[in-house]
CSV table of N, CA, C and O in Angstrom, one decimal:
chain,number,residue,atom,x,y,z
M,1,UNK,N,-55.2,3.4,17.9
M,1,UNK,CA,-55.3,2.0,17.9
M,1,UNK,C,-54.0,1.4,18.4
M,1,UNK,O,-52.9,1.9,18.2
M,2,UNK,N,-54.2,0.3,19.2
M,2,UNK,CA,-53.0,0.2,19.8
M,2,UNK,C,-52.0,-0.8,18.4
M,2,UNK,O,-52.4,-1.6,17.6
M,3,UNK,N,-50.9,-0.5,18.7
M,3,UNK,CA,-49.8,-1.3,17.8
M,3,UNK,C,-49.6,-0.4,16.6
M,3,UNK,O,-48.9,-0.7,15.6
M,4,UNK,N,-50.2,0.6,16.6
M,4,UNK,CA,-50.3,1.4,15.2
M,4,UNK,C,-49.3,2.3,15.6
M,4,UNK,O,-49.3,2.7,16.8
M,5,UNK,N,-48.4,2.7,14.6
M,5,UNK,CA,-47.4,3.8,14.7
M,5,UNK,C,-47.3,4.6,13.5
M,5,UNK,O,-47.1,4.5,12.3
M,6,UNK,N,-47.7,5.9,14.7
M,6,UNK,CA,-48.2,7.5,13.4
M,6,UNK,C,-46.6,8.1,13.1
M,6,UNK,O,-45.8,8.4,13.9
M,7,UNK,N,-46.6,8.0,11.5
M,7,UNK,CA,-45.4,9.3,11.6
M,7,UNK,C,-46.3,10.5,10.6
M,7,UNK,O,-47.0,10.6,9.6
M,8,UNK,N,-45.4,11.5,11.8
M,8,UNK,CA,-45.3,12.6,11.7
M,8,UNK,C,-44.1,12.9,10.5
M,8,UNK,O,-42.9,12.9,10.5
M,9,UNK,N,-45.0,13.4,9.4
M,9,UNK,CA,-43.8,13.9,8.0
M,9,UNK,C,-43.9,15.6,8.2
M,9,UNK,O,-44.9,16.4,8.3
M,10,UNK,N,-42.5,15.6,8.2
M,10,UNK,CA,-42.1,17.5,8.1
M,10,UNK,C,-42.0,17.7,6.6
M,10,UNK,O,-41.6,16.9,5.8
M,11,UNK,N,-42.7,19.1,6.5
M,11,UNK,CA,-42.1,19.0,5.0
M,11,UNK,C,-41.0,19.6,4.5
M,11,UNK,O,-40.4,20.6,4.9
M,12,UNK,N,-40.8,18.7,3.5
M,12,UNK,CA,-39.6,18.5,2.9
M,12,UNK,C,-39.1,20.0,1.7
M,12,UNK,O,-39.4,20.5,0.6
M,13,UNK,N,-37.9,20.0,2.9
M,13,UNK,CA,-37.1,21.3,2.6
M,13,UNK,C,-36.4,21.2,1.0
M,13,UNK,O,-36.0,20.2,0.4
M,14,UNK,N,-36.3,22.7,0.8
M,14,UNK,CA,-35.6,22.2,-1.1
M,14,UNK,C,-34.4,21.6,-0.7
M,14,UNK,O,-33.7,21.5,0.4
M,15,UNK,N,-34.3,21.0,-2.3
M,15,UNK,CA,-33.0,20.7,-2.8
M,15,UNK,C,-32.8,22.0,-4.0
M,15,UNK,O,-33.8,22.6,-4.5
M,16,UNK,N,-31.3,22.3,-4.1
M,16,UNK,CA,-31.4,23.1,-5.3
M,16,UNK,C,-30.0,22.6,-5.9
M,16,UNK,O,-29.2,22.3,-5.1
M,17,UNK,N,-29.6,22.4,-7.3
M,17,UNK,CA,-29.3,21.8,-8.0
M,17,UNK,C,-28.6,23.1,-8.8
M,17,UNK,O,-29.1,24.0,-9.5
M,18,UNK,N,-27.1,23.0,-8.6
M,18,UNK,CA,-26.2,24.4,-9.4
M,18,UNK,C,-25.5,23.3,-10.5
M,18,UNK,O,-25.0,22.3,-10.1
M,19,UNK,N,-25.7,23.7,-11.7
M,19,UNK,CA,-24.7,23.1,-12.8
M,19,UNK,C,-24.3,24.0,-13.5
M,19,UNK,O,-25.0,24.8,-14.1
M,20,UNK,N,-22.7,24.0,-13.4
M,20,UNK,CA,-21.6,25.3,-13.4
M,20,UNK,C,-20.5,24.7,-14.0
M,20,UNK,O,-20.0,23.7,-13.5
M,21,UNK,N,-19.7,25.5,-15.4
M,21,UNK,CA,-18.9,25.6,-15.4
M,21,UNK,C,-17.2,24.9,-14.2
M,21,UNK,O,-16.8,25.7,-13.3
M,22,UNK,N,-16.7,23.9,-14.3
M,22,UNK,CA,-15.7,23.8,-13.1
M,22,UNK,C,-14.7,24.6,-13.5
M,22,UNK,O,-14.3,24.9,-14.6
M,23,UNK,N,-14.1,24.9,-12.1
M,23,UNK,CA,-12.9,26.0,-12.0
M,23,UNK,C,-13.3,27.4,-11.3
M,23,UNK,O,-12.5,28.4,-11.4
M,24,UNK,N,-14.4,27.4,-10.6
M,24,UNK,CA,-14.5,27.8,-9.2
M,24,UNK,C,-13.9,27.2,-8.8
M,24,UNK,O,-13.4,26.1,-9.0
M,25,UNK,N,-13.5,28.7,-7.8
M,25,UNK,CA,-12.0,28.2,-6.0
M,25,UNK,C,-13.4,27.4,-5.4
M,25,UNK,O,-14.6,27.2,-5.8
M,26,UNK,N,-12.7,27.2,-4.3
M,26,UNK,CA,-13.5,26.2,-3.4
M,26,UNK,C,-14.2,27.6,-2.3
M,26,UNK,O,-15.0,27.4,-1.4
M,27,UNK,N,-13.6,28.9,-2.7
M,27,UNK,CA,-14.4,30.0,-1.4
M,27,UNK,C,-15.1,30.6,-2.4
M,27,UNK,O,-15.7,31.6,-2.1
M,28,UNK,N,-15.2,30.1,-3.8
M,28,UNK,CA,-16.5,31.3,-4.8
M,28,UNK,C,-17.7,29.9,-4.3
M,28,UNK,O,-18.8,30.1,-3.9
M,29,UNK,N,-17.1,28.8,-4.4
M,29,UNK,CA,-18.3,27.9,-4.2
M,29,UNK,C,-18.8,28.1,-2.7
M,29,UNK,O,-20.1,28.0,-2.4
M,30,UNK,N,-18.1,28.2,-1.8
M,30,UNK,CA,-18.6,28.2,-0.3
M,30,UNK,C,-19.5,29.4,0.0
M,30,UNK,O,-20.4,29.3,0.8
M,31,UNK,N,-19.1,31.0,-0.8
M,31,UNK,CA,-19.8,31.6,-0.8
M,31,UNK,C,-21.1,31.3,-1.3
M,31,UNK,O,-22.1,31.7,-0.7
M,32,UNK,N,-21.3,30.8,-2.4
M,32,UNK,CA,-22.6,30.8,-3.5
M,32,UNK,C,-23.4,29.6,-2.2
M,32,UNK,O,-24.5,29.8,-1.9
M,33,UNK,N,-22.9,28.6,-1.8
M,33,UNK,CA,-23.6,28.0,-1.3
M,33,UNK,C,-24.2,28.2,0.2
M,33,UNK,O,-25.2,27.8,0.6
M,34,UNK,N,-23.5,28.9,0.8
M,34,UNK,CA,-23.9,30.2,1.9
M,34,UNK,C,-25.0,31.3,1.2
M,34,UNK,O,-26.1,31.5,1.8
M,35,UNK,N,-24.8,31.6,0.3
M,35,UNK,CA,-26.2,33.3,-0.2
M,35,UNK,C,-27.2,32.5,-0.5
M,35,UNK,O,-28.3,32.8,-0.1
M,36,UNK,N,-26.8,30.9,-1.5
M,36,UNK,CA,-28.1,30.0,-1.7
M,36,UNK,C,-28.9,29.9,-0.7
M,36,UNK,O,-30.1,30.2,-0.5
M,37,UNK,N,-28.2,29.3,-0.2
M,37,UNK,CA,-29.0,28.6,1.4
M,37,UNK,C,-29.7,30.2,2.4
M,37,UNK,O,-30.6,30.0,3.2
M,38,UNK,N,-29.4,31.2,2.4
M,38,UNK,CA,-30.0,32.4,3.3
M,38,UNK,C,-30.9,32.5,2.2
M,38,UNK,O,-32.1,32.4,2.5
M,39,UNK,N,-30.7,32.7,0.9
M,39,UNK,CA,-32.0,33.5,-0.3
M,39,UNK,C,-33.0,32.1,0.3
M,39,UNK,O,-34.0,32.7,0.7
M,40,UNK,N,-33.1,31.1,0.4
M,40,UNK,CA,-34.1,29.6,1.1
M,40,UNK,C,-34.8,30.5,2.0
M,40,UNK,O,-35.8,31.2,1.9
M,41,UNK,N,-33.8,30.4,3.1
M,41,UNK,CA,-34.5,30.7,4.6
M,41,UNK,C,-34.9,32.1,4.6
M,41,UNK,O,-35.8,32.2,5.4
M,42,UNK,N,-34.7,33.3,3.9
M,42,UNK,CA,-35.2,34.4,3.9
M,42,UNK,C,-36.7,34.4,3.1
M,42,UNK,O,-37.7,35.0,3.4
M,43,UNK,N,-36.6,33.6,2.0
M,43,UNK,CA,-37.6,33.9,1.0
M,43,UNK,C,-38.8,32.7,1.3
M,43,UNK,O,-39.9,33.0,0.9
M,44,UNK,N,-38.7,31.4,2.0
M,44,UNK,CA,-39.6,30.5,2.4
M,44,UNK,C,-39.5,30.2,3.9
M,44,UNK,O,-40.5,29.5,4.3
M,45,UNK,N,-38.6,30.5,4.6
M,45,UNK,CA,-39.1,30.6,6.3
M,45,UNK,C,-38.1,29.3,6.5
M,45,UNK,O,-38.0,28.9,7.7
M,46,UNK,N,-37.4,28.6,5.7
M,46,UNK,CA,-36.8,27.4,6.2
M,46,UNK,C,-35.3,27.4,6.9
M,46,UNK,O,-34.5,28.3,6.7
M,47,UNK,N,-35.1,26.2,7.8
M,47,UNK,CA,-33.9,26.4,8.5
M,47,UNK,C,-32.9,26.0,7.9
M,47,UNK,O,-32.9,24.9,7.4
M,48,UNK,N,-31.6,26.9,7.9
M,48,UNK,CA,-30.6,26.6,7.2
M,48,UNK,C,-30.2,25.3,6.9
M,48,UNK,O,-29.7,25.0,5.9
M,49,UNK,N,-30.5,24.2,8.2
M,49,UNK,CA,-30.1,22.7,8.4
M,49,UNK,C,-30.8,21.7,7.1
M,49,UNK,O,-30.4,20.7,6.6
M,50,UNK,N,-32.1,22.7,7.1
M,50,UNK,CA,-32.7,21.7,5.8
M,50,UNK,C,-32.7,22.0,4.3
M,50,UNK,O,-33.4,21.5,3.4
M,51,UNK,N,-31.6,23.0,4.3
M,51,UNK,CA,-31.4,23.5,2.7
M,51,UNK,C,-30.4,22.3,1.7
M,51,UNK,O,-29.3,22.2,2.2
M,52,UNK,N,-30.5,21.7,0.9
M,52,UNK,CA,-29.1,21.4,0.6
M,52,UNK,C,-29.2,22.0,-0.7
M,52,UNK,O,-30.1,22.5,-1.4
M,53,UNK,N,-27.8,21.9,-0.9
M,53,UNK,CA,-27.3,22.3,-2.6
M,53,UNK,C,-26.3,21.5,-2.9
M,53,UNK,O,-25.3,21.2,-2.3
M,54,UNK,N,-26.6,21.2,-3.9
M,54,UNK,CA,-25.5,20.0,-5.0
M,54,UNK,C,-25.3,21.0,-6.0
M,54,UNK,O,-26.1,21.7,-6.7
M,55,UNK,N,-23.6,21.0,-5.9
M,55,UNK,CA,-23.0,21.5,-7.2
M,55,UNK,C,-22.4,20.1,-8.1
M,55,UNK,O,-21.7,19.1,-8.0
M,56,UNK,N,-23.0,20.9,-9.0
M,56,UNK,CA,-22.2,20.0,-10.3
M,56,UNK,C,-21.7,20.5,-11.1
M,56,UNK,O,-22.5,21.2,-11.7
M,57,UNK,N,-20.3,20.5,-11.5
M,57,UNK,CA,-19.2,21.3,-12.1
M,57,UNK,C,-19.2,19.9,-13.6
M,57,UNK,O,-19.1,18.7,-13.6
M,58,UNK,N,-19.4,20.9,-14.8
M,58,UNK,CA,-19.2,20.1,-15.7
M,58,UNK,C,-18.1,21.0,-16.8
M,58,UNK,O,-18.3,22.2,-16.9
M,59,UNK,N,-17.2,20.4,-17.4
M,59,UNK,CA,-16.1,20.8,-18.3
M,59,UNK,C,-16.8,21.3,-19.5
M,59,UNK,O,-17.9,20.9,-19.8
M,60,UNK,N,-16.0,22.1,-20.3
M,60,UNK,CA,-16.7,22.7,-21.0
M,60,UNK,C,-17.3,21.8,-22.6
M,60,UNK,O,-18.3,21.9,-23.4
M,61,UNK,N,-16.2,20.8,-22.5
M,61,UNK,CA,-16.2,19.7,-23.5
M,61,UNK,C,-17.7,19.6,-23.7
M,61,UNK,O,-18.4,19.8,-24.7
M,62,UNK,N,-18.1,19.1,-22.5
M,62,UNK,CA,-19.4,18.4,-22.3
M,62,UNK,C,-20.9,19.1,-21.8
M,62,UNK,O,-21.7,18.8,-20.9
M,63,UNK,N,-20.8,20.4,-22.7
M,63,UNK,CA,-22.1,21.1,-22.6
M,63,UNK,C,-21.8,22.3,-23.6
M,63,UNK,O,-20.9,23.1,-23.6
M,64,UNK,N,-23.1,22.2,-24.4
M,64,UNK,CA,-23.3,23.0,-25.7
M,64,UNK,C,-24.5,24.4,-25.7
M,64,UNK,O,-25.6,24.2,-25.1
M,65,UNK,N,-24.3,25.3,-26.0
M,65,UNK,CA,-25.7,25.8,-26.4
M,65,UNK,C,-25.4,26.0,-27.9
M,65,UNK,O,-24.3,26.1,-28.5
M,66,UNK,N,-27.3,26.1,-28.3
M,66,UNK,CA,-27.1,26.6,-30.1
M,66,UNK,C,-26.2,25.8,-31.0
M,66,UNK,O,-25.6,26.0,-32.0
M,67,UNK,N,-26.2,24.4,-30.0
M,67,UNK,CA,-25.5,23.2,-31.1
M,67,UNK,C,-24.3,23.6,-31.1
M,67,UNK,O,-23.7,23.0,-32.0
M,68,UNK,N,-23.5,24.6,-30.3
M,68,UNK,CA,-22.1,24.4,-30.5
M,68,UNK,C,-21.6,24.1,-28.6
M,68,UNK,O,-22.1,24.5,-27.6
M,69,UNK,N,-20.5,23.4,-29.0
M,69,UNK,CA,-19.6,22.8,-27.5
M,69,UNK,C,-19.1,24.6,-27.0
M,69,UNK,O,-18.7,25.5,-27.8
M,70,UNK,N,-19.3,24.7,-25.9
M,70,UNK,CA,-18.5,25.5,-24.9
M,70,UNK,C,-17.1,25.4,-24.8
M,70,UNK,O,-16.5,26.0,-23.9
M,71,UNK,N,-16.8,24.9,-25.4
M,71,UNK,CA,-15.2,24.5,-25.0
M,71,UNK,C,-14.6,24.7,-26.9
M,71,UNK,O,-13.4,24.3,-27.1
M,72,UNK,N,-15.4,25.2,-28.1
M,72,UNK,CA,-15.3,25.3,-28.7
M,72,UNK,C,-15.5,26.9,-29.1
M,72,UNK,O,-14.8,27.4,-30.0
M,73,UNK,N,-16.5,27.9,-28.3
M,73,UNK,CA,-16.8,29.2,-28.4
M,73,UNK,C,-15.6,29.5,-28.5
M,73,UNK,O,-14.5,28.9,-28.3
M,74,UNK,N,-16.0,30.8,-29.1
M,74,UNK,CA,-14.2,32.0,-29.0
M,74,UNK,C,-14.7,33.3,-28.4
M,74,UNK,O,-13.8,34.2,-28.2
C-alpha cells in the first residue's frame, strides 16, 4: 500500500547481565567479556556485534547469602 512503511525486525540478540564481586583487574573483566560473547556466538549462531554484556560490580557490604552480608563472612 502506498505510504505504508514495513519494518523489518531482526531478532534481538542476548543481553547477559554479570553481577560480581568488584575488584576484578580490568584484563580478568575483558577476558570474561570476550569467552561470554564467543560461548553466544558459538552456542546460538549470533554475531559478536549483537552480544552485549553489562557487568555489575557490587561491594561486599551490599550482598548477603543465608542472611549474612559478604563483607561480614570469615
Amino acid at each position: 500500500m502506498p505510504g505504508t512503511i514495513h519494518l523489518h525486525r531482526k531478532k534481538p540478540m542476548p543481553t547477559i547481565h554479570v553481577e560480581m564481586f568488584e575488584g576484578r583487574t580490568h584484563e580478568q573483566k575483558k577476558n570474561l567479556v570476550k569467552a561470554l560473547t564467543q560461548a553466544v556466538v558459538d552456542t546460538l549462531g549470533s554475531k559478536p556485534e549483537g552480544v552485549d554484556v553489562i557487568l555489575q560490580e557490587v561491594k561486599r557490604s551490599d550482598w548477603a547469602t543465608g542472611g549474612e552480608l559478604w563483607s561480614e563472612k570469615q
